[in-house]
């Protein structure tokens, strides 16, 4: 193929031969994956990588919960315990949740938008293949002198400025992860803006595309901020700068400001794609169009903009002027408004719908219920005088696991069950899917609900030992965590079982209420789809069914 056509790959390729530059995917065996440029192959790589990291981070969580089963030190030295919490946090955030969403975007966006592939196929390959080395750096760091980073996933100096070389490996790992995120985001933005099927205007895209778009912009904005923070840390550690060293005229609190200017948008990077997934699944199983589509888009954008103005709510207890406290407190509370709009719309979508409760729908409803709980505890924490009491207690741990586990992770489970028929060509076993849901739902709450009480009673986070009065709830939480973990083996089994044939072949459109474009192609989705874009009638049929276009 001529280079002219390869260049055309990067812009709107509709009507052009899109094979230029894609021949690498005809390789067999492992070379197929190493040289992968096909969005489906890369999506698959991302999803399996994320799952491996989920298990790794999960094992670390169980290491933490084992130690906290009883007061006293049973299994780990405190130094190693701190490495476990730190790596658990970093691996879950950057290794599991974020790559899983990027994997879904890779797999599904071209299918849902009617595009032949992602915009930059080779860069896509590199975005993925930066991840395994980054993960390796983190895991190797456990074995270097001094062990892995142990200052918490927030890497606050002065602790992180003094730590051993495990911290340097974590910093390099974060550089790679950030690079990967930025390239992945460029790909997502370009694909969405340039490669939609004719007739699909921005305000007629599936909501998952909208949340992916906004998330990608957030990442491009804040990944460099985190990179800057950790690079300043690196130069403080090795090259004689004093950005964060009070002794040299710097300020450790500066790090916190920079970190959380990244960190708060980061929590929406893990939440917005979940909103998008749930906004696809609930209409399908309610057999009704999404209620308030345009308000969903505006709510997504408002949340994204507000997320840049609230970072100070992580720093109330550091000390700041009362006006600054009020600013961060009220703006944080303001985020509840667009979030409330979303929850209202999901419920209104279900209202008077012909509901059925297949596994994806169960996880989606579980998401709505439990994410809302996490949202409310977030509101509680946003009250500055309350947060000065609750900061760094288990209440915070409870809060963010409600939004990250029952939020981000449950939405991912929902997405996997929803699209597994499209990926594998087979149906999963509904009974075992439901069992996975109910099992996760119960044990999740057993694990994390008691943590609210522990926090209110004053148990600090990031400690390997605790005062005797905290024993009972900790025991309950640890039992819950091990049961929750066990349930995820069932998830693994369900996925493998489906790949191997499941309960039988899946039709192109297994869900009665699914009206987006991915259900127009065969199951399993062929290696190449939408090589010529869907015709305008196909697109309009879906748009009308989703009520983003009026009936003619
Ligand atoms: C699913 C089972 C999970 C269990 C049982 C679990 C348990 C825990 C525990 C016990 C801690 C330590 C709290 C402390 O001592 O301060 C922790 C911290 C943390 N977890 Fe999880 N977790 C789970 C999943 C996740 C997921 C999916 C995420 C996604 C992002 C996540 C993100 C974090 C973060 C960011 C921290 C803070 C680490 C730090 O203090 O630096 N966790 N988790
Ligand atoms: Cu925040």
CSV table of N, CA, C and O and ligand atoms in Angstrom, one decimal, residues 260 263-265 267-268 307 310-314 332 335 399, ligand 2:
chain,number,residue,atom,x,y,z
A,260,UNK,N,-3.0,16.6,43.7
A,260,UNK,CA,-4.4,16.5,43.7
A,260,UNK,C,-5.1,17.3,42.5
A,260,UNK,O,-6.2,17.1,42.1
A,263,UNK,N,-5.1,14.5,40.8
A,263,UNK,CA,-5.8,13.4,41.4
A,263,UNK,C,-7.3,13.5,41.4
A,263,UNK,O,-8.0,12.5,41.2
A,264,UNK,N,-7.9,14.7,41.6
A,264,UNK,CA,-9.3,14.7,41.5
A,264,UNK,C,-9.9,14.5,40.1
A,264,UNK,O,-10.8,13.6,40.0
A,265,UNK,N,-9.4,15.1,39.1
A,265,UNK,CA,-9.8,14.7,37.7
A,265,UNK,C,-9.6,13.2,37.5
A,265,UNK,O,-10.4,12.6,36.9
A,267,UNK,N,-10.1,10.8,39.6
A,267,UNK,CA,-11.2,10.0,40.0
A,267,UNK,C,-12.4,10.0,39.0
A,267,UNK,O,-13.1,9.1,38.9
A,268,UNK,N,-12.5,11.1,38.3
A,268,UNK,CA,-13.5,11.2,37.2
A,268,UNK,C,-13.1,10.4,36.0
A,268,UNK,O,-13.9,9.9,35.2
A,307,UNK,N,-14.3,19.2,38.0
A,307,UNK,CA,-13.3,18.4,38.6
A,307,UNK,C,-12.0,19.1,38.7
A,307,UNK,O,-11.1,18.6,39.5
A,310,UNK,N,-11.7,21.5,42.5
A,310,UNK,CA,-12.1,21.0,43.8
A,310,UNK,C,-10.9,20.3,44.5
A,310,UNK,O,-11.1,19.7,45.5
A,311,UNK,N,-9.7,20.3,43.9
A,311,UNK,CA,-8.6,19.5,44.4
A,311,UNK,C,-8.4,19.7,45.9
A,311,UNK,O,-8.0,18.8,46.6
A,312,UNK,N,-8.7,21.0,46.4
A,312,UNK,CA,-8.4,21.3,47.8
A,312,UNK,C,-9.1,20.5,48.8
A,312,UNK,O,-8.7,20.4,50.0
A,313,UNK,N,-10.2,19.8,48.4
A,313,UNK,CA,-11.0,19.0,49.4
A,313,UNK,C,-10.1,17.8,49.9
A,313,UNK,O,-10.5,17.2,50.9
A,314,UNK,N,-9.0,17.5,49.2
A,314,UNK,CA,-8.2,16.5,49.8
A,314,UNK,C,-7.2,17.0,50.8
A,314,UNK,O,-6.4,16.3,51.3
A,332,UNK,N,-17.2,21.5,45.5
A,332,UNK,CA,-17.3,20.0,45.6
A,332,UNK,C,-18.8,19.6,45.7
A,332,UNK,O,-19.2,18.7,45.0
A,335,UNK,N,-20.8,19.5,42.5
A,335,UNK,CA,-20.6,18.4,41.6
A,335,UNK,C,-21.8,17.4,41.8
A,335,UNK,O,-22.2,16.7,40.9
A,399,UNK,N,-15.4,5.3,51.6
A,399,UNK,CA,-16.0,6.1,50.6
A,399,UNK,C,-15.4,5.8,49.2
A,399,UNK,O,-16.1,5.6,48.2
B,2,LIG,CU1,-11.3,14.8,45.0
